[in-house]
Phi, psi and omega in degrees: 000110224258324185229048153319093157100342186293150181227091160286109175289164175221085182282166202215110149257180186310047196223136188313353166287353170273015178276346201231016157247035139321290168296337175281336173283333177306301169339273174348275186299018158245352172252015195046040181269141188261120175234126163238117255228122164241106189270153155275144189296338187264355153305337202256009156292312171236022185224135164272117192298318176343296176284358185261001173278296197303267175321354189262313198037065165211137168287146200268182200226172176191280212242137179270041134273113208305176180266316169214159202298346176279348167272328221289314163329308186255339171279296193003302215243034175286350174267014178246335171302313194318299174351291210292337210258304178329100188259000162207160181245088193250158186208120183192089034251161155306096220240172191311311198273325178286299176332247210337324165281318160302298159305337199268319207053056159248162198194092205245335144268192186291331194299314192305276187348290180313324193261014166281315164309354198303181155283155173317302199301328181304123164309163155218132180239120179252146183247128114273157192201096152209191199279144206295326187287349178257009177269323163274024170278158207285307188274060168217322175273007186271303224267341180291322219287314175295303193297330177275346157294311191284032185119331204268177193241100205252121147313075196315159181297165179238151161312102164184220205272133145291168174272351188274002174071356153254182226239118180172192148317089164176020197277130159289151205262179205281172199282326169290337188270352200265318180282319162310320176296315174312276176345264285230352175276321179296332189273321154331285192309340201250279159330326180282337165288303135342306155319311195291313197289345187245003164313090196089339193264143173304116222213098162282104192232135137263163195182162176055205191280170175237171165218122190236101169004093169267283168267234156249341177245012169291122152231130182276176198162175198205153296218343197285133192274321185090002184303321191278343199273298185288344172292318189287326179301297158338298188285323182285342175278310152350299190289328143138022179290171224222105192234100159252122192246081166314114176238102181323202194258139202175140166259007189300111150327127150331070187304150132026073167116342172288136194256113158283138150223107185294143162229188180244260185292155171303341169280307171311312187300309165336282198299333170313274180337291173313310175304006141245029206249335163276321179306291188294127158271050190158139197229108155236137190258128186245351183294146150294073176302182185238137203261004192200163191215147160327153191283310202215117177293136159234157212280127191072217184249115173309150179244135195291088184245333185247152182282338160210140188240138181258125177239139185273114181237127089016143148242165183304156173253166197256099179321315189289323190302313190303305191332303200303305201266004174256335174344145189265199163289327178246017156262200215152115196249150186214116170242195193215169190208141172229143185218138198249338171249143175051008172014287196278306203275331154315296208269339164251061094266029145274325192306316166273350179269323163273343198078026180280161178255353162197153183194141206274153140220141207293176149272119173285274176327336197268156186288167175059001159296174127094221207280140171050035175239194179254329175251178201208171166203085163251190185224084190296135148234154184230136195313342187287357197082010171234163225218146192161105188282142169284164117306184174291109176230170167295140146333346195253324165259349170287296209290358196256321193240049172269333195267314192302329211278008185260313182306307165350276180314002178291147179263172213296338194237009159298285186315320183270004194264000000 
């Protein structure tokens, strides 16, 4: 789900390209976008708000004045909530007059209104769509001229058949290409932000298996490929963090700007760490450690003499834990929990027991989860209390938005520096 959790204003003027935006809010609400569907009254000539009420399940808006004195209250001021609740603004299609008002700043429906409140930082994707001569008229090409100066991102018309029956500029592009354009603003938009929180900063990833010695061809170990650890590493170097990544035993490439460190053991993975444990403004343990290691390893090969052999087992110290509780207030700790019991309630008292600030926790069960796969289905919860399960996602994208929802926690003056 590509716009999961995302709040699309969907503005609608008058122009016969609005018969096709029924299917672009289905994209949306099938990509887990929250749509509120704003019309001009002569859009609703050719789009029905009924049916855009229905596919939306939102009542669609048209005028900022209430219908009766018993909405005036809770209506009034709803286009200064819209502002506020939105992180895009799309107008589609554009027609000669909403252009021409949206430069001007007049504002006299709900659409107008609304898009005067967005925030500044908020994208606007404007679609035009009318017949190629009023779209090259000069005031018309004055006033796109004006909205891209102020900020907004205006899409050109596409080529084909018109409704006026001739062949030209000005055609809205189909409900896939509009929606492919949404995607790629949010994702823009999101990396650049991202980039600024993660910019410089020191970012410490564990991965894969720890192995703990039994014999000299012995170990005990466990099932982990190290795919989410290096994925995270990867999506954090990218973003331009300073990425050292402490690694079990693994045939996984070395991502791209990343300082490797092989280790063996769960002891080892230790001294590795600490020595990054003042530095890094961020610890995230994605390894799988061992939770326990032999008491007294043995030198060469054990020999197969007995009908049962006992092995003594220790425990490991809890690399994430030491992080946790020496941590300063502007570091930021993130672990991870796989739980075969209790899930939820294991992992936030893990959550609370190390002092972490968020921890994913994986699926043992779900198809396409867990170990040596590509894919992850997990559950952020964050010391803040909130909580959000994914779908069935790449690793590479459970780690982009393990990092968006990890940067929050940074402190306030980490994020301005």
């Amino acid at each position: 789900m590509k716009l999961l959790g995302k709040k699309i204003l969907l503005g609608v003027s008058g122009g016969i390209a609005a018969y096709k935006i029924p299917n672009l809010v289905r994209l949306l609400k099938k990509n887990g976008a929250e749509v509120q569907v704003l019309m001009t009254a002569s859009a609703a000539e050719f789009a029905s708000p009924l049916a855009l009420a229905t596919v939306s399940e939102n009542k669609v808006l048209t005028e900022i004045f209430p219908d009766s004195a018993h909405e005036a209250k809770a209506e009034w001021t709803c286009h200064i909530s819209l502002g506020e609740w939105a992180d895009l603004f799309v107008i589609a299609p554009a027609t000669a007059n909403t252009i021409g008002k949206l430069a001007s700043g007049l504002c006299d429906d709900m659409l107008s209104a609304a898009f005067l409140t967005l925030r500044p930082a908020k994208p606007r994707l404007i679609f035009p769509s009318m017949d190629g001569e009023m779209y090259f008229a000069k005031a018309v090409q004055r006033n796109l001229a004006q909205l891209k100066a102020d900020g907004c991102e205006v899409i050109e018309p596409e080529t084909g058949s018109l409704a006026s029956g001739l062949t030209g500029m000005g055609r809205m592009p189909d409900p896939e290409t509009i929606f492919d354009r949404i995607v790629k603003t949010y994702d823009s938009n999101e990396d650049a932000e991202l980039c600024r929180a993660f910019d410089g900063k020191n970012v410490v990833v564990t991965a894969g298996a720890t192995r703990e010695k039994i014999d000299d061809v012995r170990f005990i170990s466990n099932y982990s490929s190290g795919k989410m650890g290096f994925a995270l590493a990867a999506s954090a170097a990218k973003l331009g963090a300073k990425v050292t990544l402490i690694t079990g035993k693994t045939a996984l490439q070395t991502p791209q700007g990343v300082q490797r460190i092989d280790v063996e053991s769960a002891r080892e993975m230790l001294v590795a760490a600490e020595a990054f444990f003042t530095a890094c403004d961020m610890f995230i343990a994605a390894a799988a450690v061992a939770d326990y290691r032999p008491a007294s390893p043995h030198e060469g090969k054990i020999k197969k003499s007995e009908n049962v052999f006992e092995i003594q087992l220790v425990k490991n110290p809890d690399i994430l834990q030491l992080f946790g509780t020496q941590k300063s207030s502007k570091q930021v700790a993130i672990g991870f929990a796989l739980e075969a019991q209790n899930p939820m309630e294991n992992a936030k008292e893990k959550l609370a027991k190390k002092n972490l600030d968020l921890i994913v926790l994986n699926s043992a069960s779900e198809p396409g989860a867990g170990f040596e796969v590509d894919t992850n289905v997990v559950t952020l919860i964050g010391k803040d209390g909130t909580l959000e399960k994914l779908p069935l996602m790449s690793k590479l994208e459970v780690a982009k938005v393990i990092l968006k929802k990890s940067s929050f926690f940074f402190g306030k003056d980490m994020l301005l520096s």
